[in-house]
PDB file of C-alpha atoms and ligand atoms in Angstrom:
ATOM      1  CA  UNK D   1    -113.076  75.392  94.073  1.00 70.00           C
ATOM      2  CA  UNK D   2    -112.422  71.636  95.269  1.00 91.00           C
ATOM      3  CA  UNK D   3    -114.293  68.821  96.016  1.00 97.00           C
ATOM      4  CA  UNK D   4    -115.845  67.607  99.462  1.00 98.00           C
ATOM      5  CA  UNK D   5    -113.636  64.279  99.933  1.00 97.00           C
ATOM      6  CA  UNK D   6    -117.228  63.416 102.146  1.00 96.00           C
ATOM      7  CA  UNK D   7    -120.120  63.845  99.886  1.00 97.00           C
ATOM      8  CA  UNK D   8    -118.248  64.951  96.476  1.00 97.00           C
ATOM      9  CA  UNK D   9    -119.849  68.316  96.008  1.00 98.00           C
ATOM     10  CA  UNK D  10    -118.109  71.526  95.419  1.00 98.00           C
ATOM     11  CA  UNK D  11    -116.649  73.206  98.080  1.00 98.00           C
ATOM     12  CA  UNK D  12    -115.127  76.911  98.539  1.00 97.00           C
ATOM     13  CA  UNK D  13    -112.680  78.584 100.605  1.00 97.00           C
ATOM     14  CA  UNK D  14    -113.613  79.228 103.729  1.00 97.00           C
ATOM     15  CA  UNK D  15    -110.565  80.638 105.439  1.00 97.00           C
ATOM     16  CA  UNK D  16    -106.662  80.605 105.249  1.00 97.00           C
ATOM     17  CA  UNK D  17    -104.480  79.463 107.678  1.00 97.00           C
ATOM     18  CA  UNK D  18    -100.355  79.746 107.835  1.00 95.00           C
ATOM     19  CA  UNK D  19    -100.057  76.240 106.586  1.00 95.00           C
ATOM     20  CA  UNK D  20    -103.009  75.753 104.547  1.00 97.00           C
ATOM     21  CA  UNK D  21    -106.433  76.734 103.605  1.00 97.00           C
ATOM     22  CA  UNK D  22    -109.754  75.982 104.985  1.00 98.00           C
ATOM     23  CA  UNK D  23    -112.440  74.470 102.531  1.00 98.00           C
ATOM     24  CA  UNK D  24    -115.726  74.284 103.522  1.00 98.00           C
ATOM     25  CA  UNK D  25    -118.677  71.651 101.747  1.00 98.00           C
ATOM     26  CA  UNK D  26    -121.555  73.726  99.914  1.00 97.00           C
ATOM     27  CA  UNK D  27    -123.885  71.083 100.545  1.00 97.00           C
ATOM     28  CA  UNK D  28    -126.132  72.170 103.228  1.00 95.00           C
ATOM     29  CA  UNK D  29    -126.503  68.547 104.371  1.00 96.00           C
ATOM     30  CA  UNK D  30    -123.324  68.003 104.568  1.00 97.00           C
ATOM     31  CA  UNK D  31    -121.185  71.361 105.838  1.00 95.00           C
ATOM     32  CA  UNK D  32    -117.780  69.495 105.906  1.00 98.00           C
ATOM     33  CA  UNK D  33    -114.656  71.840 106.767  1.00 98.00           C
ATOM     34  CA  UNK D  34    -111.203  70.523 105.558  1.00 98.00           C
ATOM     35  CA  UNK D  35    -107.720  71.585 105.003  1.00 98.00           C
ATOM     36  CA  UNK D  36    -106.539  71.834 101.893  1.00 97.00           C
ATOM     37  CA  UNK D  37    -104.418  70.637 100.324  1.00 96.00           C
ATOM     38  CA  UNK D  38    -103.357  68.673 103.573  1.00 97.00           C
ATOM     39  CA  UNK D  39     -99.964  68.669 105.112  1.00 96.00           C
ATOM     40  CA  UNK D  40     -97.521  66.063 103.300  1.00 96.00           C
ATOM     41  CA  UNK D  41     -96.549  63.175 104.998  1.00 94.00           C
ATOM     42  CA  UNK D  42     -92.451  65.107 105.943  1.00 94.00           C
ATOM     43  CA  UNK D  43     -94.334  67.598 107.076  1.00 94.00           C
ATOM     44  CA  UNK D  44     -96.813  66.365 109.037  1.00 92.00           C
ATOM     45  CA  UNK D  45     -94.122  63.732 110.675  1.00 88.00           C
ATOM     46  CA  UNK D  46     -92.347  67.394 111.510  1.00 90.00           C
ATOM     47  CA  UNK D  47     -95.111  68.905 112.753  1.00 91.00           C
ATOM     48  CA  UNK D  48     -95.832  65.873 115.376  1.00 86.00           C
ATOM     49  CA  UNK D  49     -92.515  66.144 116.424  1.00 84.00           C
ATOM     50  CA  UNK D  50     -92.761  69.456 116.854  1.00 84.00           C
ATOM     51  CA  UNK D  51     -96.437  69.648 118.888  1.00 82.00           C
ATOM     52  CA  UNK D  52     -97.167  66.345 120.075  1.00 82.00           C
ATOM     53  CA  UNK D  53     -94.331  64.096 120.497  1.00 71.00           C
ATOM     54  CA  UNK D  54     -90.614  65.913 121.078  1.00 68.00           C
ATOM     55  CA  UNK D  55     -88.375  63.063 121.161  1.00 60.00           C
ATOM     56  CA  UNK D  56     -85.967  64.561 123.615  1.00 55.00           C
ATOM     57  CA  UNK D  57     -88.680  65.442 126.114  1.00 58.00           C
ATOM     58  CA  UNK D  58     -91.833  63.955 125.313  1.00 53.00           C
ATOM     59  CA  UNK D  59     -93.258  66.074 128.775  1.00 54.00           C
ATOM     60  CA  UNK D  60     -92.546  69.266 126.951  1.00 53.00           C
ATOM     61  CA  UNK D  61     -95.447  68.996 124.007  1.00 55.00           C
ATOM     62  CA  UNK D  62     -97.313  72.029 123.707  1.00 54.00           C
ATOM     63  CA  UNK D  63    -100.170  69.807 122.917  1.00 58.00           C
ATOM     64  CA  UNK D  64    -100.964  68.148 125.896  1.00 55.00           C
ATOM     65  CA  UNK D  65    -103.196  65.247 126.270  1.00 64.00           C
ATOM     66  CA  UNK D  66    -106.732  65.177 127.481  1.00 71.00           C
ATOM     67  CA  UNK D  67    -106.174  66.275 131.666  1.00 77.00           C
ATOM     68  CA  UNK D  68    -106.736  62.752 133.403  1.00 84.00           C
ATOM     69  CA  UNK D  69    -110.060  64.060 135.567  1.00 83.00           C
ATOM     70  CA  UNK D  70    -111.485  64.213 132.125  1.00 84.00           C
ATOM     71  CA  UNK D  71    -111.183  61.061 131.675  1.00 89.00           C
ATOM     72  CA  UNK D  72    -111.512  59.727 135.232  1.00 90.00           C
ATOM     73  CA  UNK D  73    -114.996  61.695 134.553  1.00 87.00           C
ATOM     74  CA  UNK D  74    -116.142  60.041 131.457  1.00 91.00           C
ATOM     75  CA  UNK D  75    -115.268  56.504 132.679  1.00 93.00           C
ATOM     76  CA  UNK D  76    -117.473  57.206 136.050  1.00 90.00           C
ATOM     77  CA  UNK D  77    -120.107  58.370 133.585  1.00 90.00           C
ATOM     78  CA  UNK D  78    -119.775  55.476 131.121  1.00 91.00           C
ATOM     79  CA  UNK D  79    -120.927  52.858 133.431  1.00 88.00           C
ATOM     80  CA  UNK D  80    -124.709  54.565 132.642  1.00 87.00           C
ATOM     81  CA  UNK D  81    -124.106  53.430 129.015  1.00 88.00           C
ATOM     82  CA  UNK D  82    -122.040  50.294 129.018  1.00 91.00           C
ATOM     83  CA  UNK D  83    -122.968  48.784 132.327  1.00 92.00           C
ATOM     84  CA  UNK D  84    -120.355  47.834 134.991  1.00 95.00           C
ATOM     85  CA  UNK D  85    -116.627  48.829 132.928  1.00 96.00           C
ATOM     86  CA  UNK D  86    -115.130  45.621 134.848  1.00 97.00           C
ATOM     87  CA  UNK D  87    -113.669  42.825 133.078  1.00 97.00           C
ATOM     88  CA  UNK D  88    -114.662  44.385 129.620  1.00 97.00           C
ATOM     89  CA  UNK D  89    -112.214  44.524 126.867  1.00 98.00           C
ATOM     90  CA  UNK D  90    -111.491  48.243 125.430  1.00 98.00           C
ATOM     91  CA  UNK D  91    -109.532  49.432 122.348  1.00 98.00           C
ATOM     92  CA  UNK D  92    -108.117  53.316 122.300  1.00 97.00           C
ATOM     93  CA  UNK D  93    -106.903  53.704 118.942  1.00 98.00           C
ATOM     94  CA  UNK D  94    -104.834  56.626 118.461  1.00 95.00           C
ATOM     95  CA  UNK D  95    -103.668  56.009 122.475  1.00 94.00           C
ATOM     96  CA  UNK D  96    -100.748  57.991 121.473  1.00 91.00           C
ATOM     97  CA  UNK D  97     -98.745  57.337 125.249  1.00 90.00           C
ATOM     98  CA  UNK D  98    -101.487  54.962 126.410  1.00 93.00           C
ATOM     99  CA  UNK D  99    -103.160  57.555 128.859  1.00 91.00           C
ATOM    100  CA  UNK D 100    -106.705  56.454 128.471  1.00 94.00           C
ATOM    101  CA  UNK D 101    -105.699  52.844 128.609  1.00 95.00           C
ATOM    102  CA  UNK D 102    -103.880  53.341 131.795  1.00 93.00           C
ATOM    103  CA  UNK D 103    -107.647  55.228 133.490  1.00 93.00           C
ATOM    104  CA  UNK D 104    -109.414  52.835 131.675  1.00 95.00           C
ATOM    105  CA  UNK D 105    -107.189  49.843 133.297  1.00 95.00           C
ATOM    106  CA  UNK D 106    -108.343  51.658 136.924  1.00 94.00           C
ATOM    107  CA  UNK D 107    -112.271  50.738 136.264  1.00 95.00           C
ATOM    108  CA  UNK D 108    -111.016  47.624 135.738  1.00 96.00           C
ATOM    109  CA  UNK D 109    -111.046  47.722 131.885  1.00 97.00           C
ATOM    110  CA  UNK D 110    -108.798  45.016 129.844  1.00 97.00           C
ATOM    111  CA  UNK D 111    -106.912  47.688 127.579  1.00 97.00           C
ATOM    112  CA  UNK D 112    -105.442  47.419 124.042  1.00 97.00           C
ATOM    113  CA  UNK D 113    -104.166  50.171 121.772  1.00 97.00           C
ATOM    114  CA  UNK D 114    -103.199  51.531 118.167  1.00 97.00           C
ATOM    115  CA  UNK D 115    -100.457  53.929 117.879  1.00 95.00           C
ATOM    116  CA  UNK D 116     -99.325  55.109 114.292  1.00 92.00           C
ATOM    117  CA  UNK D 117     -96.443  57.176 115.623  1.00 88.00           C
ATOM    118  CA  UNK D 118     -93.455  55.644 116.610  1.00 89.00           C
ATOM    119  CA  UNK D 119     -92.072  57.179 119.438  1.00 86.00           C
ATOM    120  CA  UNK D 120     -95.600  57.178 121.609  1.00 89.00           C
ATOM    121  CA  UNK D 121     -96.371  54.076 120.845  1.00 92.00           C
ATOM    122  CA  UNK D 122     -92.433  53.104 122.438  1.00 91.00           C
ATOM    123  CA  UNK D 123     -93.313  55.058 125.125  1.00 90.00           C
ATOM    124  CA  UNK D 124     -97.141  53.733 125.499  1.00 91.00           C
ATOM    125  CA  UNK D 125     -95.366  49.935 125.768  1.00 90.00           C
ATOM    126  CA  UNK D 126     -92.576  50.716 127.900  1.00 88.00           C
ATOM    127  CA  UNK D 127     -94.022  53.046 130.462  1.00 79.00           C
ATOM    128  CA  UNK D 128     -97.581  52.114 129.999  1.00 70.00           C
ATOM    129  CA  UNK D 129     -97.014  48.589 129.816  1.00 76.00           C
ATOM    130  CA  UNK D 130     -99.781  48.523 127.351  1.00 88.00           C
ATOM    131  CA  UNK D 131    -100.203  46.386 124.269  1.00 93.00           C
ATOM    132  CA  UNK D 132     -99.998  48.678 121.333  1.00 96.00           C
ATOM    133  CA  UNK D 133    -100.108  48.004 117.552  1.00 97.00           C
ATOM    134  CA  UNK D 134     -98.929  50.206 114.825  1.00 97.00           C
ATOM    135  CA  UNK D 135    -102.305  49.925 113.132  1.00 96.00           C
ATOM    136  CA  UNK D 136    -105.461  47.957 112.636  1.00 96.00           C
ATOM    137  CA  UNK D 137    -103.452  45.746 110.025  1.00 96.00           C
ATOM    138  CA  UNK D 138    -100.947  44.543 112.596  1.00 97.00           C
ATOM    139  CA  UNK D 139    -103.501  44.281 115.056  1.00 97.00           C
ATOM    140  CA  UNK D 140    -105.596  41.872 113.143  1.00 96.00           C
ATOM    141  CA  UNK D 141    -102.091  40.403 111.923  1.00 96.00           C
ATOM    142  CA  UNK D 142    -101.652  39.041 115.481  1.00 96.00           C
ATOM    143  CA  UNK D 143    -104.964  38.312 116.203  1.00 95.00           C
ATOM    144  CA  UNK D 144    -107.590  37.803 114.001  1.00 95.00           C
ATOM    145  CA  UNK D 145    -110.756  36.946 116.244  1.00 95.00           C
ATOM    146  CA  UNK D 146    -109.669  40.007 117.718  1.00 96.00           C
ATOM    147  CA  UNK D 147    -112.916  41.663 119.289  1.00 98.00           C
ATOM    148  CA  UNK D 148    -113.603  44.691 121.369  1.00 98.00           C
ATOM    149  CA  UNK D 149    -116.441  45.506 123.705  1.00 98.00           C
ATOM    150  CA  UNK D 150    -115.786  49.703 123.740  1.00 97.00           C
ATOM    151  CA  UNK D 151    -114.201  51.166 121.179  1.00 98.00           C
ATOM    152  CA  UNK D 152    -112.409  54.376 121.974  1.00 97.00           C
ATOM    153  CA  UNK D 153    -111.091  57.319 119.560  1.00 96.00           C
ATOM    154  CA  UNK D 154    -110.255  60.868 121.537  1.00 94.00           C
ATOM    155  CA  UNK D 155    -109.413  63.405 119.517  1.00 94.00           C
ATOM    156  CA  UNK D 156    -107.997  61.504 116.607  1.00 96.00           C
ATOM    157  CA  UNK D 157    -110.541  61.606 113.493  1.00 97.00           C
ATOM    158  CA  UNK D 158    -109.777  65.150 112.634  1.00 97.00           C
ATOM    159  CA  UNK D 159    -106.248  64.278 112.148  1.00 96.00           C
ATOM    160  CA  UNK D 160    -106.984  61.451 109.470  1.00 97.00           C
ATOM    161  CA  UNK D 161    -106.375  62.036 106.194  1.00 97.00           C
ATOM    162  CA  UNK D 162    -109.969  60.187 105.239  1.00 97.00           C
ATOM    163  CA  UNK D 163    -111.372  59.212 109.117  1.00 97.00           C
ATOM    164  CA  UNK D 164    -114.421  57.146 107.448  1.00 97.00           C
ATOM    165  CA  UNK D 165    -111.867  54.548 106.484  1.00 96.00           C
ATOM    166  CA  UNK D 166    -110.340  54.243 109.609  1.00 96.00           C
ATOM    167  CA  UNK D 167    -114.058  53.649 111.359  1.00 97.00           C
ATOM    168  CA  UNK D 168    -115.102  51.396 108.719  1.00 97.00           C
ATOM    169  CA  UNK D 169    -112.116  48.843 110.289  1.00 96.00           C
ATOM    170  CA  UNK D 170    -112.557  49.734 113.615  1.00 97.00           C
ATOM    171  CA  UNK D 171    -116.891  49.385 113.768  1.00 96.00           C
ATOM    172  CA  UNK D 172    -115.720  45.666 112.245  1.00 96.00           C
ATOM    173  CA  UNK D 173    -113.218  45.176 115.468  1.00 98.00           C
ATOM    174  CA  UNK D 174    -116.383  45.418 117.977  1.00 97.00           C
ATOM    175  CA  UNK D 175    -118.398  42.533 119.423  1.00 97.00           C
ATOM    176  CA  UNK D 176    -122.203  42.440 119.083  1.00 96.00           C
ATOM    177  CA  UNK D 177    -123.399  44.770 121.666  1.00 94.00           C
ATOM    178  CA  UNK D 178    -120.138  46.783 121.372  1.00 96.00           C
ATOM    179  CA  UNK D 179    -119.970  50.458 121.201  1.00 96.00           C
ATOM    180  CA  UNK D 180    -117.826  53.356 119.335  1.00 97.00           C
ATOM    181  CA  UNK D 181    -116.911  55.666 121.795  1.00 96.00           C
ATOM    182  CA  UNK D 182    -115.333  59.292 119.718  1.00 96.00           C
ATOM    183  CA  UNK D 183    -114.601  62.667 121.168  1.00 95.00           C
ATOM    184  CA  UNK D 184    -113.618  65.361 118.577  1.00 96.00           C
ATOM    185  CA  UNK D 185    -113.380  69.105 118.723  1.00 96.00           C
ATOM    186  CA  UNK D 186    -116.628  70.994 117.688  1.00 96.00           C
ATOM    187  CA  UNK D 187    -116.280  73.584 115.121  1.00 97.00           C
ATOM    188  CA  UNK D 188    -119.503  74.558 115.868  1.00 94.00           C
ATOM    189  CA  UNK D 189    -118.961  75.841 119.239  1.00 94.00           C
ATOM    190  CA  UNK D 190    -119.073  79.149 120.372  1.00 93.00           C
ATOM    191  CA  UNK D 191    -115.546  79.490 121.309  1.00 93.00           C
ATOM    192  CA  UNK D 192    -114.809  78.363 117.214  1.00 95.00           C
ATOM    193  CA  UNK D 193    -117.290  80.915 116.047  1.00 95.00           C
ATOM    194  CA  UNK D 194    -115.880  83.929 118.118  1.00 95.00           C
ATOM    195  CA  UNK D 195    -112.015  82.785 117.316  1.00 96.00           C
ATOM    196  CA  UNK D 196    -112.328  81.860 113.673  1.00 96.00           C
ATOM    197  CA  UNK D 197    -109.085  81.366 112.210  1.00 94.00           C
ATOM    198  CA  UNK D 198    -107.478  81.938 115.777  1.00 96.00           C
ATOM    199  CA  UNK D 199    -109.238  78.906 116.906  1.00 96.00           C
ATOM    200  CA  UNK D 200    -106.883  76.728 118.696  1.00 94.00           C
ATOM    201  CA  UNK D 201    -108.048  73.292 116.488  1.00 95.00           C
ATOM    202  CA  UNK D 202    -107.687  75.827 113.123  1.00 96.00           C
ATOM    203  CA  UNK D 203    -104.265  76.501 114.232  1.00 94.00           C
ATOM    204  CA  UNK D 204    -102.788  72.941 115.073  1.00 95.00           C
ATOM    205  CA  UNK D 205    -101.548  71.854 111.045  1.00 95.00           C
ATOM    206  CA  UNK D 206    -101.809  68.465 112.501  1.00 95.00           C
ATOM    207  CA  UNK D 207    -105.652  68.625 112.290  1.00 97.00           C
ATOM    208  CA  UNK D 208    -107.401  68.196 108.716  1.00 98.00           C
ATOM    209  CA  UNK D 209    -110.862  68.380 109.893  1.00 98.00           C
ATOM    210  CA  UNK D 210    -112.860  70.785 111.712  1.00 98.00           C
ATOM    211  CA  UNK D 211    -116.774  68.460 112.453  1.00 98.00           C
ATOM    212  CA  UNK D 212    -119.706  70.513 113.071  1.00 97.00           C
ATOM    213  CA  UNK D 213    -122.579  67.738 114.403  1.00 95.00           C
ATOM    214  CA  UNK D 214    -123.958  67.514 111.101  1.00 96.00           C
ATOM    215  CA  UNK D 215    -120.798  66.621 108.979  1.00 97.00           C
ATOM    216  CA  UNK D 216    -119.421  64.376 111.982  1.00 97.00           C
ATOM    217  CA  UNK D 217    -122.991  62.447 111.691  1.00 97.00           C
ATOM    218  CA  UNK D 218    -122.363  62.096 107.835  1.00 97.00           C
ATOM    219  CA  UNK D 219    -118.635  61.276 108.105  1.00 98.00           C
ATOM    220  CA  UNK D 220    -119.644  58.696 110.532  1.00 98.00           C
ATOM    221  CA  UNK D 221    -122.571  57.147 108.782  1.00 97.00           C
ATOM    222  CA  UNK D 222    -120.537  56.902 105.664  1.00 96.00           C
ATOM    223  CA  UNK D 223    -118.357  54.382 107.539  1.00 97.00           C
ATOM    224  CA  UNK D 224    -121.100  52.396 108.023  1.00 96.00           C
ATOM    225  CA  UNK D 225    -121.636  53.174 112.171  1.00 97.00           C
ATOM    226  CA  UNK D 226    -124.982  53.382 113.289  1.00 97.00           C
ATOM    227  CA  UNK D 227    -127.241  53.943 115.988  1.00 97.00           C
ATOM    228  CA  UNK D 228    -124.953  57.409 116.165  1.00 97.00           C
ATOM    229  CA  UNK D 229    -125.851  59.519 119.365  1.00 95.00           C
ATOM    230  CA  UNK D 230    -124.393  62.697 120.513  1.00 93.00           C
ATOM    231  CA  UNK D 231    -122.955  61.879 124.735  1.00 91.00           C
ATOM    232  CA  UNK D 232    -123.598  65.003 126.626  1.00 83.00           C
ATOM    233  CA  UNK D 233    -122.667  65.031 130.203  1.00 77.00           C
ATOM    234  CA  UNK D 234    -120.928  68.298 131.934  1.00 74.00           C
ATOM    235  CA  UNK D 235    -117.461  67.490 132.274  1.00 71.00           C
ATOM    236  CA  UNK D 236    -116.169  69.583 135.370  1.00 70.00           C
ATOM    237  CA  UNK D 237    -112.665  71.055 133.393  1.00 72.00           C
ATOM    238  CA  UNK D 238    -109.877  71.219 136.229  1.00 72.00           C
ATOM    239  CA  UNK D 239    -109.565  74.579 136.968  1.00 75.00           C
ATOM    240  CA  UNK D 240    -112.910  76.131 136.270  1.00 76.00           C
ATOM    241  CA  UNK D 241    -114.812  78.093 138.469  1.00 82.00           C
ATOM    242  CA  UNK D 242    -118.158  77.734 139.211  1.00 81.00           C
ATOM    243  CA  UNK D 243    -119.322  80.151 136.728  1.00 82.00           C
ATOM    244  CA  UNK D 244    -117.502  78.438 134.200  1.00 80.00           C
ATOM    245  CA  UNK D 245    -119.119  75.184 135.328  1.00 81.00           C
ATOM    246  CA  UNK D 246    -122.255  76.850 134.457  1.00 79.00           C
ATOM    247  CA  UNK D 247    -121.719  77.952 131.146  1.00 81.00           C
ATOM    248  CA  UNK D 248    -120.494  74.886 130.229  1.00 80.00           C
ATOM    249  CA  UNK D 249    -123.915  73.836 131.055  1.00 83.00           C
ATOM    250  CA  UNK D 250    -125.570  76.370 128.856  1.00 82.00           C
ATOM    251  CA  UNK D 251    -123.229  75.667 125.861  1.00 83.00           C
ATOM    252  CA  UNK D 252    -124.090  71.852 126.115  1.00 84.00           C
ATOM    253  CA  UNK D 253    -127.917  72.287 126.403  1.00 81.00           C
ATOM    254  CA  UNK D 254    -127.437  74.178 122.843  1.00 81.00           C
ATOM    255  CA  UNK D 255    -125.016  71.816 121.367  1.00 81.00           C
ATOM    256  CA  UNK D 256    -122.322  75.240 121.372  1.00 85.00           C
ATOM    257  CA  UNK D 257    -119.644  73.081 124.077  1.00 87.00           C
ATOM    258  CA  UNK D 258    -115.878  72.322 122.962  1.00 90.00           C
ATOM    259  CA  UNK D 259    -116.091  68.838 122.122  1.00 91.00           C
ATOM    260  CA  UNK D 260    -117.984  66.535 120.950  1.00 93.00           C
ATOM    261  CA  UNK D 261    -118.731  62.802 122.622  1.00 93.00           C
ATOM    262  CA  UNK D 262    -120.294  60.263 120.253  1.00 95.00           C
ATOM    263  CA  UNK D 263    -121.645  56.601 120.482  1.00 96.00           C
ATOM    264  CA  UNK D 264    -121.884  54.659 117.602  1.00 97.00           C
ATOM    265  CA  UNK D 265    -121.915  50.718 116.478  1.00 95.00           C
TER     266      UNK D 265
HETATM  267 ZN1   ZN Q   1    -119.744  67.662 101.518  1.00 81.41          ZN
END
């Protein structure tokens, strides 16, 4: 038995993993799945050498980042929640090489990022020409009045060691009328269900949470975000066939697709 770090009810094993086990929340409101005990900070700088960030040959990762016509998508898509993308200011925190900045900086977005790790965030500012902090600290450091109109996160909460802290200072970063843009993996999906332990976002020791819709909502409430809606779009994957296309569909309509995409202020 633990504790849910989220709600701070007991939670039991739910499954074990190489490099950990997997915890899951008894609280039915709450559901939260964590690793415990997480990786230490040696091993988790190892481990993002290892999958994300190779210092020799950064192109080489076996974790690759989000395929640009992903994001290419979402920004076409955004304009239907955050009006024309031109001339507003966006943050990507966690921009590890500044990928999402550089789209963004095509629909004519004014980009800034936050990059814990030091050899993206290097790479992020010398290839990406981007203006990257270390963290929100520095950020605010250098500017104080600092203010964003979109706030973007992909794929970085489940790698925090407590993600509602991180959210608190970022939902505090945003102008009025601002929005919290997230995208995490769902460990509700069917593809999670039918792997298990095999799942590909289990398997990554980089990751200690795995969000199901109702523990994201919680996780993200108790940073203080509101007006939290779930972003559901089909995203056409590169590569899929039509068929595919279609499932995705299906999976989306029943809240069983990959990822998750959630607004917030
Ligand atoms: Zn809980």
């Amino acid at each position: 038995m633990s504790t849910c770090p989220l709600c701070a009810q007991k939670a039991q094993k739910h499954m074990t993993l190489p490099h950990t086990e997997v915890m899951a929340c008894t609280n039915r409101f709450c559901e939260l799945m964590f690793a415990f005990p997480q990786l230490s900070g040696e091993e988790l700088d190892a481990a993002y050498r290892q999958f994300y960030y190779p210092a020799a040959d950064i192109e080489s990762a076996p974790y690759e980042n989000t395929p640009e016509e992903i994001l290419r998508h979402t920004f076409a898509e955004a304009t239907s929640v955050f009006g024309p993308l031109k001339g507003k200011s966006l943050l990507d925190f966690g921009c590890g090489v500044g990928g999402l900045c550089r789209i963004g900086r095509e629909y004519g977005l004014i980009t800034t990022g936050i990059e814990p790790d030091v050899f993206a965030r290097q790479r992020a500012i010398t290839t990406g020409e981007l203006n990257v902090y270390a963290s929100v600290d520095e950020l605010r450091g250098a500017n104080r009045e600092a203010r964003f109109d979109i706030i973007t996160s992909w794929d970085v909460i489940e790698h925090l060691r407590e993600p509602w802290k991180e959210l608190e200072q970022l939902s505090r970063l945003l102008r009025p009328g601002g929005r919290l843009l997230l995208s995490t993996p769902n460990a509700g999906s069917l593809r999670a269900r039918l792997e298990g332990q095999r799942w590909e976002n289990m398997i990554n020791p980089t990751h200690f949470y795995y969000f199901t819709q109702r523990s994201l909502r919680l996780a993200l409430e108790r940073a203080g975000i509101s007006d939290i809606t779930e972003w559901r779009f089909p995203i056409p994957y590169p590569g899929h066939s039509w068929i595919r296309r279609l499932i995705h569909r299906g999976l989306l309509n029943l809240h069983l697709q990959g990822q998750f995409l959630v607004l917030g202020r």
